[in-house]
Amino acid sequence: MRILFIGDVVGRSGRRIVTETLPELRRRWALDLVVINGENAAGGFGITETIYNELVEAGADAITLGNHSFDQREALVFIERAPNLIRPGNYPAGTPGRGAAMVETAKGQRVLIMNLMGRIFMDAMDDPFALADRELAACPLGQAADAILVDFHGEATSEKMAFGHAFDGRASVIVGTHTHIPTADHQVLSGGTAYQSDVGMTGDFDSVIGMEKDEPVRRFLTKIPSGRFEAAKGPATLCGLAVETDDATGLALKVAPLRLGGRLSETQPDFW
Amino acid sequence: MRILFIGDVVGRSGRRIVTETLPELRRRWALDLVVINGENAAGGFGITETIYNELVEAGADAITLGNHSFDQREALVFIERAPNLIRPGNYPAGTPGRGAAMVETAKGQRVLIMNLMGRIFMDAMDDPFALADRELAACPLGQAADAILVDFHGEATSEKMAFGHAFDGRASVIVGTHTHIPTADHQVLSGGTAYQSDVGMTGDFDSVIGMEKDEPVRRFLTKIPSGRFEAAKGPATLCGLAVETDDATGLALKVAPLRLGGRLSETQPDFW
Amino acid sequence: MRILFIGDVVGRSGRRIVTETLPELRRRWALDLVVINGENAAGGFGITETIYNELVEAGADAITLGNHSFDQREALVFIERAPNLIRPGNYPAGTPGRGAAMVETAKGQRVLIMNLMGRIFMDAMDDPFALADRELAACPLGQAADAILVDFHGEATSEKMAFGHAFDGRASVIVGTHTHIPTADHQVLSGGTAYQSDVGMTGDFDSVIGMEKDEPVRRFLTKIPSGRFEAAKGPATLCGLAVETDDATGLALKVAPLRLGGRLSETQPDFW
Amino acid sequence: MRILFIGDVVGRSGRRIVTETLPELRRRWALDLVVINGENAAGGFGITETIYNELVEAGADAITLGNHSFDQREALVFIERAPNLIRPGNYPAGTPGRGAAMVETAKGQRVLIMNLMGRIFMDAMDDPFALADRELAACPLGQAADAILVDFHGEATSEKMAFGHAFDGRASVIVGTHTHIPTADHQVLSGGTAYQSDVGMTGDFDSVIGMEKDEPVRRFLTKIPSGRFEAAKGPATLCGLAVETDDATGLALKVAPLRLGGRLSETQPDFW
Ligand SMILES: [Fe+2]
Ligand SMILES: [Fe+2]
Ligand SMILES: [Fe+2]
Ligand SMILES: [Fe+2]
Ligand SMILES: [Fe+2]
Ligand SMILES: [Fe+2]
Ligand SMILES: [Fe+2]
Ligand SMILES: [Fe+2]
């Protein structure tokens, strides 16, 4: 199966490169599944229903979120009627929406998509390790699902690598989001799970993690806010992770980063 | 000028790839300056004098450190007689050693090397922004120094990018360390400074940030320590950043990552 | 019912004042229940079986713990045969021991004792609010238990006060521990729960939260460890909270701090 | 000298008890100096010029601040014309206002008042220990000043106690603020400095640290904001610390808490 995961889309600039390139990528590479992290799609803060629909029309099978899930308060409502909008599963019980969804591809393959939040240097959520263990036990890879993708939304590289190893062999892909900077450590772990500590944002890299740089730089210098954070408006780099899985086992065969446009050096999977 | 920076060398595995490959790299590429972050060189925790000498003999002009600077207590002593061993400059006044050093290359060029610690999600140190501003004001790039390299040892991508922009044009290279995972965002910023959020460790990537994975994974699962952290012993990936600077201005002309050996995909600068 | 809760006993100095004064206090005031936080009883770090027995013999009906629960690794074993040794309930599932216990007083009254860890500025544990809600729903005050005491082991005053209000009326006593400094905000909340943000340690207050002051002061000044933390050896102040509950409802009627010995100003409940 | 320090005044409720009681307290006890922490005086967030003047008219000789210093942006301006409005001295260089001020009492005694921010569990500021050391070296107690009061605005009890011991004997009073909960550990340290880890807020204690409790409780339960924080409106408790100093040495002779009104148990110094 051919899977493309696209990292935190930031604001209008990030959305533009998705809508302009994803339809063609999906066709050219005959992608079976596209998942996008959309937690920053609305001006950097959360997601609206309009934007959710825009990303789905551009070719996303599912949208994952993170600590910004509900920055746009309408998300608390429309998430209930958006079956493939997935927020971190380790929010408290009773939170609107769901933390995992089973998506069926055009060829009829079932893919479990999970979203989890890390806890190191982040808000206090329920244990993502214990939750993943329960959910993956209930949905064995290669049996109950043809592929499993986990978007682990976290800050600390230690927690992300530990999570990768803890569930190596039980998911097809474990990919990090949230730091907004792509890491160059994509690999197939020894148990067969494709892993990357952070896929990076889809946004303008002439910025501070996607935001216009003046205000954040000034805050570091002065320790006093003097304005709001606004999504940077320059051309975005689309950051993604391409994974080819074995249809029999669900494990990863190949993994490569995708980077298109903007300021970062471009790279594409050479196996498609 | 041709500059190579090598990220956090972790334990014996990391040291081995440095001593085995750096002498040849230095020759092949006619490198003018090599700087290595050595804060984890001694079994993952700090640096000894023997190891410092080993890294210098392998071809390092200077060694930078970080939050693990003094894990080996002998470093508090020998740092005073190791002129090119540089610890973060924003330790409290009175800390042994120095936070910056002017190194002269074989061709007689002067390079200022600074080491600073970030403060987001890290220990409370003095302000690295204010300190960098003072030191760079006292040493204008292209005038008082032919090149300036800053190793910004920090956790948060926001702080690192903000630091990069804040001093863009005033240093040749601003490179992050500490997360142990290389980022794929190397670029020449608009003011001419080569930048990468994190160069990544030089260590075994079948690990949790360089440590044998069992104990860290178990701690995330149980929240109770059941042993010590030990440096992973598998083959290391050498992670570095290659920068070519303009001899007249000191600004960066080209930047590319270097990754050799171990589990990560290999890459080399194509401009040397 | 007459309840006395005694805060974090630190080292030998803390244990001495407990063994010297508690038997007499218990007799004089005809206490029905005594609970002691013992997480720092063994030299400041954890608890041993010998010390557990010592505190029980001095008059404790139950011992609660905190983030130092398992600093002495023998606690992972003997906690299983120590029915009234209670560690925070929001450790991961599978952790040795229990997070709550029903204790029967000499008069045959049943008291539920719970221990929970806060999450603000502390390690990432399971949600103490959700867990308390489940456990208190399963054990209604005045019906399934004649009294309920919760030791909320946390750092932030905001989290502690929020916890108090969230469960006001569903427990007899909600008392904070962990900061080691007694607060002066004891009150019966509007729903009938006796509350104090932190009961304070039972230890030497000529110290840094119970530890000999030289090393912690030096670490704040230098940012470099130069020795181990050791429990301070001067005379301890016993810090406790005295609560009288209504036998019919289980709610609190009266609350007052207890402070005996050492450097702090002494105070005793005037209603016994 | 008779000194009264009053803790973080929160909103209208906190201001009311100050304006209603302070003039009479000042007269009755013939106070020489009154200092108030005003960082939450404007609805819980910062201070306006009108409120500053109101507190001065009620009897404050100086107003200290904290992490909320500039929540009301007008404070960035009027602080320059308010000589006895003191913000933490360890803000970056160039921050409007001052971190210390020398106040002269009606009897002509000079009192140095300093405000500092802690760094544990707080924003990254300059080193308060190093700054205090420099400022106290420049102003020896009993020589350059008849009394010295330090408002240490911090979260962690360890940092506050360490600060107290580090400067014991060099200030008349070291008093903590910021947690909003009064501690019961007031004492004269062995070197002669009056100390209390936190003086507590002057606000409504039927709240979550001074804020209406519904929204903070809900956030702990749901992890999703559903409204703004608003200062609680019930009757406030005035929380203060009373210190009598030796006119010859500047050291503390007596120390006692003051608590008036609202929900907390009342207490007054018995030595005036
Ligand atoms: Fe994001
Ligand atoms: Fe995020
Ligand atoms: Fe490192
Ligand atoms: Fe580090
Ligand atoms: Fe404790
Ligand atoms: Fe504790
Ligand atoms: Fe405050
Ligand atoms: Fe504050």
Coordinates of N, CA and C in Angstrom, one line a residue, chain C residues 176 179-185 196-202 205 237-240 257-259 264, chain D residues 157 181-186 196-198:
Chain C
G176 N -3.3 18.7 50.6 CA -2.1 18.6 49.7 C -0.8 18.2 50.4
T179 N 5.0 20.1 48.5 CA 5.8 21.3 48.5 C 6.7 21.4 49.7
H180 N 6.3 20.6 50.8 CA 7.0 20.6 52.0 C 6.8 21.8 52.9
I181 N 6.0 22.8 52.4 CA 5.8 24.0 53.2 C 4.3 24.1 53.5
P182 N 4.0 24.2 54.8 CA 2.6 24.2 55.2 C 1.9 25.5 54.7
T183 N 0.7 25.4 54.2 CA 0.0 26.6 53.8 C -1.0 27.0 54.9
A184 N -1.4 28.2 54.9 CA -2.3 28.7 56.0 C -3.7 28.9 55.5
D185 N -4.1 28.1 54.5 CA -5.4 28.3 53.9 C -6.4 27.2 54.3
Q196 N -6.7 21.9 52.7 CA -5.5 22.7 52.9 C -4.6 22.4 51.7
S197 N -4.1 23.5 51.1 CA -3.3 23.3 49.9 C -2.1 22.4 50.1
D198 N -1.4 22.6 51.2 CA -0.3 21.7 51.6 C -0.2 21.7 53.1
V199 N -0.1 20.5 53.6 CA 0.0 20.3 55.0 C 1.5 20.6 55.5
G200 N 2.4 20.6 54.6 CA 3.8 20.8 55.0 C 4.5 19.6 55.4
M201 N 5.8 19.6 55.4 CA 6.6 18.4 55.8 C 6.7 18.3 57.3
T202 N 7.1 17.2 57.7 CA 7.5 16.9 59.1 C 9.0 16.8 59.0
F205 N 13.1 22.7 59.4 CA 12.8 23.8 58.5 C 14.0 24.8 58.4
T237 N 9.9 20.2 62.8 CA 8.6 20.6 63.1 C 7.6 19.5 62.6
L238 N 6.7 19.0 63.4 CA 5.7 18.1 62.9 C 4.6 19.0 62.4
C239 N 4.2 18.8 61.1 CA 3.2 19.5 60.4 C 2.0 18.6 60.2
G240 N 0.8 19.0 60.6 CA -0.3 18.1 60.4 C -1.6 18.9 60.2
P257 N -4.8 23.5 61.7 CA -3.5 22.9 61.5 C -2.9 22.5 62.9
L258 N -1.9 21.6 62.8 CA -1.1 21.2 63.9 C 0.4 21.5 63.6
R259 N 1.1 22.2 64.4 CA 2.5 22.4 64.2 C 3.2 22.3 65.6
L264 N 9.1 26.4 63.3 CA 7.9 27.1 63.0 C 7.0 27.4 64.2
Chain D
T157 N 8.9 26.0 46.1 CA 9.3 26.2 47.5 C 10.8 26.0 47.6
I181 N -1.2 31.5 47.7 CA -1.6 30.8 49.0 C -0.6 31.1 50.1
P182 N -1.0 31.6 51.2 CA -0.1 32.0 52.2 C 0.5 30.7 52.8
T183 N 1.8 30.8 53.1 CA 2.4 29.6 53.8 C 2.6 30.0 55.3
A184 N 2.7 28.9 56.1 CA 2.8 29.1 57.5 C 4.2 28.9 58.1
D185 N 5.2 29.2 57.2 CA 6.6 29.0 57.6 C 7.3 30.3 57.9
H186 N 6.6 31.4 58.2 CA 7.3 32.6 58.6 C 8.3 32.3 59.7
Q196 N 9.3 34.3 54.6 CA 8.0 33.5 54.4 C 8.0 33.0 53.0
S197 N 7.8 31.8 52.8 CA 7.8 31.3 51.4 C 6.8 31.9 50.5
D198 N 5.6 32.2 51.0 CA 4.7 32.9 50.2 C 3.7 33.6 51.1

